[in-house]
């Protein structure tokens, strides 16, 4: 039989297909289903940075910065606490996930500042996660903020976290950078062992009936994979880190192309959500 084994973040995977962060990994039952369905590793749904603090006043700056009020800003984002109530529940979830499945379990943190993440990343390691995916999500709205400042913030977060944990750290970034390959190199120099390309953001929409801004979640299609196919191919061999594809992988052919372009791991979320059962998930369109 053909050997499909892959190495991602130093972890041996029986094949490159893994479950990307999504509500499917929010319940232990879902995690078991993902393993039974053949996922070679499972990325847990993220804990959002602002959930590290229970104080509403300390809600993460990326929600409030540049907006006139918190209430207004938050309508552009999905409810961050829709998956986990807080850090303790997340750590418990990691322990239970590790006990439930034999495949590697990758924890995921979503946010933009080093702050509380550093200590919490150590707790994630102690809870038994095999690796950590940092989904760095920052919306620069300040007209005076340059791209250098934004990128340096990404680099600082990675350096702070990767320097403090023994488990491998992968960084999930969006596609909208003026020099993605240079940023990728700097993230790897800061300690990232892997890059997850690319995060898909919720795009806000306006509900004309309710006259409200609503987060608009649209599941991907295979066509979306073209964007990352190009960048994975461009980074492969130039960036000394494992590359994971996320975005628009729905068919065997989509996955094969990612591996051909240079991906060590191929993540799936929308395809699994479309086929599987989803609990506590914003209804996709
Ligand atoms: C309902 C839903 C929930 C998601 N939750 C997370 C999350 O908690 N953390 C994260 O990093 N990505 C999250 N994602 C993004 C996916 O992991 C993935 O990167 C993105 O959907 C692109 O891959 P796909 O085309 O296979 O869906 C979520 C995606 C969906 C559709």
Coordinates of C-alpha atoms and ligand atoms in Angstrom, one line a residue:
X1 CA 0.0 0.0 0.0
X2 CA 1.2 3.5 -0.7
X3 CA 2.8 5.2 2.2
X4 CA 1.0 8.5 2.7
X5 CA 2.9 9.4 6.0
X6 CA 3.7 13.0 6.5
X7 CA 5.6 14.9 9.2
X8 CA 4.0 18.1 10.4
X9 CA 5.4 20.2 13.3
X10 CA 7.6 17.2 14.1
X11 CA 4.5 15.0 14.5
X12 CA 4.2 11.9 12.4
X13 CA 0.9 11.8 10.6
X14 CA -0.4 8.7 8.9
X15 CA -1.4 11.0 6.0
X16 CA -1.5 14.8 5.6
X17 CA -5.3 15.3 6.0
X18 CA -6.2 16.8 9.3
X19 CA -9.3 18.5 10.8
X20 CA -8.9 22.2 10.9
X21 CA -10.3 24.3 13.8
X22 CA -14.1 24.3 13.7
X23 CA -17.0 23.6 16.0
X24 CA -16.7 19.9 15.1
X25 CA -13.9 19.7 17.6
X26 CA -15.8 21.5 20.3
X27 CA -17.3 18.3 21.7
X28 CA -15.4 15.2 22.6
X29 CA -18.0 13.2 20.6
X30 CA -17.1 15.2 17.5
X31 CA -13.4 14.7 18.1
X32 CA -13.9 11.0 18.3
X33 CA -16.0 11.1 15.0
X34 CA -13.2 13.1 13.3
X35 CA -10.6 10.4 14.3
X36 CA -13.0 7.6 13.3
X37 CA -13.5 9.4 10.0
X38 CA -9.8 9.2 9.4
X39 CA -8.4 12.6 10.4
X40 CA -4.7 12.2 10.9
X41 CA -4.7 15.0 13.6
X42 CA -7.2 17.4 15.0
X43 CA -7.0 21.1 15.5
X44 CA -9.3 22.1 18.3
X45 CA -11.7 25.0 18.0
X46 CA -9.9 28.1 19.2
X47 CA -10.0 29.8 22.6
X48 CA -10.2 33.5 21.9
X49 CA -7.8 35.8 23.5
X50 CA -10.4 37.9 25.3
X51 CA -11.7 34.8 27.0
X52 CA -8.4 34.6 28.9
X53 CA -9.8 37.5 30.9
X54 CA -13.3 37.3 32.3
X55 CA -13.5 41.1 32.7
X56 CA -15.6 42.7 30.0
X57 CA -13.6 45.9 30.5
X58 CA -10.4 44.1 29.5
X59 CA -11.8 42.8 26.2
X60 CA -9.3 42.5 23.5
X61 CA -8.0 45.6 21.9
X62 CA -8.6 44.4 18.4
X63 CA -12.3 44.5 18.9
X64 CA -12.3 48.1 20.1
X65 CA -9.4 49.8 18.5
X66 CA -10.5 52.3 15.8
X67 CA -14.2 51.8 16.6
X68 CA -16.3 54.3 18.2
X69 CA -17.7 52.0 20.8
X70 CA -17.3 48.4 21.8
X71 CA -20.9 47.6 21.1
X72 CA -20.6 48.9 17.6
X73 CA -17.4 47.1 17.0
X74 CA -18.4 43.7 18.4
X75 CA -21.2 43.4 15.9
X76 CA -18.6 42.9 13.2
X77 CA -17.3 39.8 14.9
X78 CA -18.7 36.4 15.8
X79 CA -19.5 35.9 19.4
X80 CA -16.1 34.9 20.8
X81 CA -17.5 32.9 23.7
X82 CA -19.7 30.7 21.6
X83 CA -17.4 27.7 21.9
X84 CA -15.7 27.7 25.3
X85 CA -16.6 29.5 28.5
X86 CA -13.0 30.2 29.4
X87 CA -9.5 29.0 29.9
X88 CA -10.2 26.3 32.5
X89 CA -12.8 24.7 30.2
X90 CA -10.4 24.8 27.4
X91 CA -7.6 23.1 29.3
X92 CA -10.0 20.5 30.4
X93 CA -11.1 20.0 26.8
X94 CA -7.5 19.4 25.8
X95 CA -7.1 16.7 28.5
X96 CA -10.3 15.0 27.5
X97 CA -9.5 15.2 23.8
X98 CA -6.0 13.6 24.5
X99 CA -7.6 10.8 26.5
X100 CA -10.3 10.2 23.8
X101 CA -8.2 9.9 20.6
X102 CA -4.8 8.5 19.5
X103 CA -4.1 11.1 16.8
X104 CA -2.2 14.3 17.6
X105 CA -4.3 17.1 19.2
X106 CA -3.4 20.6 18.3
X107 CA -4.7 23.4 20.5
X108 CA -5.6 26.7 19.0
X109 CA -5.5 30.3 20.3
X110 CA -7.0 33.2 18.5
X111 CA -6.1 36.8 19.1
X112 CA -3.4 39.4 18.5
X113 CA -1.3 40.3 21.6
X114 CA 1.3 38.4 23.6
X115 CA -0.3 39.4 26.9
X116 CA -2.0 36.5 28.6
X117 CA -1.2 34.0 25.8
X118 CA 2.3 33.3 27.0
X119 CA 1.4 31.9 30.4
X120 CA -1.7 30.2 29.0
X121 CA 0.4 28.6 26.2
X122 CA 2.4 26.9 28.9
X123 CA -0.8 25.6 30.5
X124 CA -1.8 24.3 27.1
X125 CA 1.4 22.4 26.9
X126 CA 1.0 21.0 30.5
X127 CA -2.6 19.9 29.6
X128 CA -1.0 17.6 27.0
X129 CA -1.6 19.3 23.6
X130 CA 0.9 18.0 21.0
X131 CA 1.2 21.4 19.3
X132 CA -0.2 24.9 19.4
X133 CA -1.7 26.8 16.5
X134 CA -1.7 30.6 17.0
X135 CA -4.4 32.2 14.9
X136 CA -3.2 35.8 14.9
X137 CA -6.1 38.0 14.0
X138 CA -5.7 41.7 13.9
X139 CA -7.7 44.3 12.1
X140 CA -5.6 47.4 11.7
X141 CA -7.9 50.4 11.6
X142 CA -5.6 53.2 12.7
X143 CA -4.6 55.2 9.6
X144 CA -1.3 56.0 11.3
X145 CA -0.3 52.4 11.9
X146 CA 2.1 51.1 9.3
X147 CA 2.5 47.6 7.9
X148 CA 5.8 47.3 9.7
X149 CA 4.2 48.0 13.0
X150 CA 1.5 45.4 12.3
X151 CA 3.9 42.8 11.2
X152 CA 6.2 43.4 14.1
X153 CA 3.3 42.7 16.4
X154 CA 2.8 39.3 14.8
X155 CA 6.5 38.6 15.1
X156 CA 6.5 39.6 18.8
X157 CA 3.6 37.4 19.6
X158 CA 5.2 34.4 18.0
X159 CA 8.6 35.1 19.7
X160 CA 6.9 35.5 23.1
X161 CA 4.9 32.3 22.9
X162 CA 7.4 30.0 21.0
X163 CA 10.2 31.0 23.4
X164 CA 8.2 29.8 26.4
X165 CA 6.8 26.4 25.3
X166 CA 8.4 23.2 24.3
X167 CA 5.6 22.0 22.0
X168 CA 5.8 23.1 18.4
X169 CA 4.0 26.3 17.5
X170 CA 2.3 26.9 14.1
X171 CA 1.0 30.3 13.1
X172 CA -2.2 30.8 11.1
X173 CA -2.3 34.1 9.3
X174 CA -4.5 35.8 6.8
X175 CA -3.5 36.3 3.2
X176 CA -3.6 40.1 3.1
X177 CA 0.0 41.2 3.5
X178 CA 2.1 43.1 1.1
X179 CA 5.1 40.8 1.5
X180 CA 3.8 37.4 2.7
X181 CA 7.0 35.5 2.1
X182 CA 9.1 37.9 4.1
X183 CA 6.6 37.9 6.9
X184 CA 6.6 34.1 6.8
X185 CA 10.4 34.1 7.2
X186 CA 10.3 36.5 10.1
X187 CA 7.6 34.4 11.9
X188 CA 9.8 31.3 11.4
X189 CA 12.9 33.2 12.6
X190 CA 10.8 34.1 15.7
X191 CA 10.1 30.4 16.4
X192 CA 7.2 29.2 14.3
X193 CA 7.7 25.6 13.2
X194 CA 4.8 25.7 10.9
X195 CA 2.6 28.2 8.9
X196 CA -1.1 27.6 8.4
X197 CA -2.2 29.4 5.2
X198 CA -4.7 31.1 5.2
X199 CA -7.2 32.1 7.8
X200 CA -10.6 33.0 6.3
X201 CA -12.3 35.9 8.1
X202 CA -15.9 36.4 8.8
X203 CA -17.0 39.1 6.5
X204 CA -19.6 41.4 7.9
X205 CA -22.8 41.9 6.0
X206 CA -25.7 44.3 6.4
X207 CA -29.1 42.9 7.1
X208 CA -31.4 45.3 5.2
X209 CA -34.5 44.1 7.0
X210 CA -33.1 44.5 10.5
X211 CA -30.8 47.4 9.5
X212 CA -28.0 45.7 11.4
X213 CA -24.5 44.6 10.7
X214 CA -24.2 40.9 10.9
X215 CA -21.2 38.5 10.8
X216 CA -21.7 36.6 7.6
X217 CA -20.3 33.1 7.6
X218 CA -20.0 31.5 4.2
X219 CA -18.4 28.0 3.9
X220 CA -15.6 27.8 1.3
X221 CA -15.7 26.1 -2.1
X222 CA -12.8 24.4 -3.9
X223 CA -12.3 27.6 -5.8
X224 CA -11.0 29.3 -2.6
X225 CA -8.1 26.9 -2.5
X226 CA -6.4 28.6 -5.5
X227 CA -5.2 31.4 -3.3
X228 CA -3.3 29.2 -0.9
X229 CA -2.2 26.8 -3.6
X230 CA -0.2 29.7 -5.1
X231 CA 1.3 30.9 -1.8
X232 CA 2.2 27.4 -0.6
X233 CA 4.0 26.8 -3.8
X234 CA 5.8 30.1 -3.6
X235 CA 6.9 29.5 0.1
X236 CA 7.9 25.9 -0.3
X237 CA 11.6 25.6 -0.3
X238 CA 12.0 29.3 0.6
X239 CA 10.6 29.1 4.1
X240 CA 12.1 26.6 6.5
X241 CA 8.9 25.5 8.2
X242 CA 6.1 23.1 7.6
X243 CA 3.3 24.5 5.6
X244 CA -0.3 23.6 6.3
X245 CA -3.1 24.4 3.8
X246 CA -6.4 25.6 5.1
X247 CA -9.1 27.0 2.8
X248 CA -11.2 25.4 0.1
X249 CA -10.0 21.8 0.4
X250 CA -13.1 19.8 -0.5
X251 CA -12.1 17.0 -2.8
X252 CA -9.3 14.5 -3.1
X253 CA -8.0 16.5 -6.0
X254 CA -7.9 19.7 -3.9
X255 CA -5.8 17.9 -1.3
X256 CA -3.5 16.3 -3.8
X257 CA -2.7 19.7 -5.3
X258 CA -1.8 21.1 -1.9
X259 CA 0.6 18.3 -1.2
X260 CA 2.1 18.7 -4.7
X261 CA 2.5 22.5 -4.0
X262 CA 4.4 21.6 -0.8
X263 CA 1.9 21.3 2.1
X264 CA 2.9 18.8 4.9
X265 CA -0.6 19.0 6.2
X266 CA -3.9 19.7 4.6
X267 CA -6.7 21.0 6.9
X268 CA -10.4 20.7 6.2
X269 CA -13.2 22.6 7.9
X270 CA -16.0 23.7 5.6
X271 CA -16.1 20.3 3.8
X272 CA -16.5 18.5 7.1
X273 CA -19.1 21.0 8.4
X274 CA -21.1 20.6 5.2
X275 CA -21.0 16.9 5.4
X276 CA -21.2 16.4 9.2
X277 CA -23.3 17.3 12.1
X278 CA -22.6 20.7 13.7
X279 CA -23.6 21.7 17.1
X280 CA -23.5 25.2 18.6
X281 CA -22.3 26.6 15.3
X282 CA -23.4 29.8 13.6
X283 CA -25.6 28.5 10.8
X284 CA -23.5 28.7 7.6
X285 CA -24.9 29.8 4.3
Ligands
LIG1 C1 -17.9 27.5 11.6 C2 -16.4 27.8 11.6 C3 -15.7 27.9 12.8 C4 -14.3 28.1 12.7 N1 -13.7 28.2 13.9 C5 -12.3 28.5 13.9 C6 -11.6 28.6 15.1 O1 -12.1 28.5 16.2 N2 -10.3 28.8 15.0 C7 -9.6 29.0 13.8 O2 -8.4 29.2 13.8 N3 -10.3 28.8 12.7 C8 -11.6 28.6 12.7 N4 -12.3 28.4 11.5 C9 -11.5 28.5 10.2 C10 -11.2 27.2 9.7 O3 -10.3 26.4 10.6 C11 -10.5 27.2 8.3 O4 -9.2 27.8 8.5 C12 -11.3 28.0 7.3 O5 -12.7 27.7 7.4 C13 -10.8 27.7 5.9 O6 -10.8 26.3 5.7 P1 -12.1 25.6 4.9 O7 -12.2 26.1 3.6 O8 -11.7 24.1 5.0 O9 -13.3 25.8 5.8 C14 -13.6 28.2 11.5 C15 -14.3 28.0 10.3 C16 -15.7 27.8 10.3 C17 -16.4 27.6 9.0

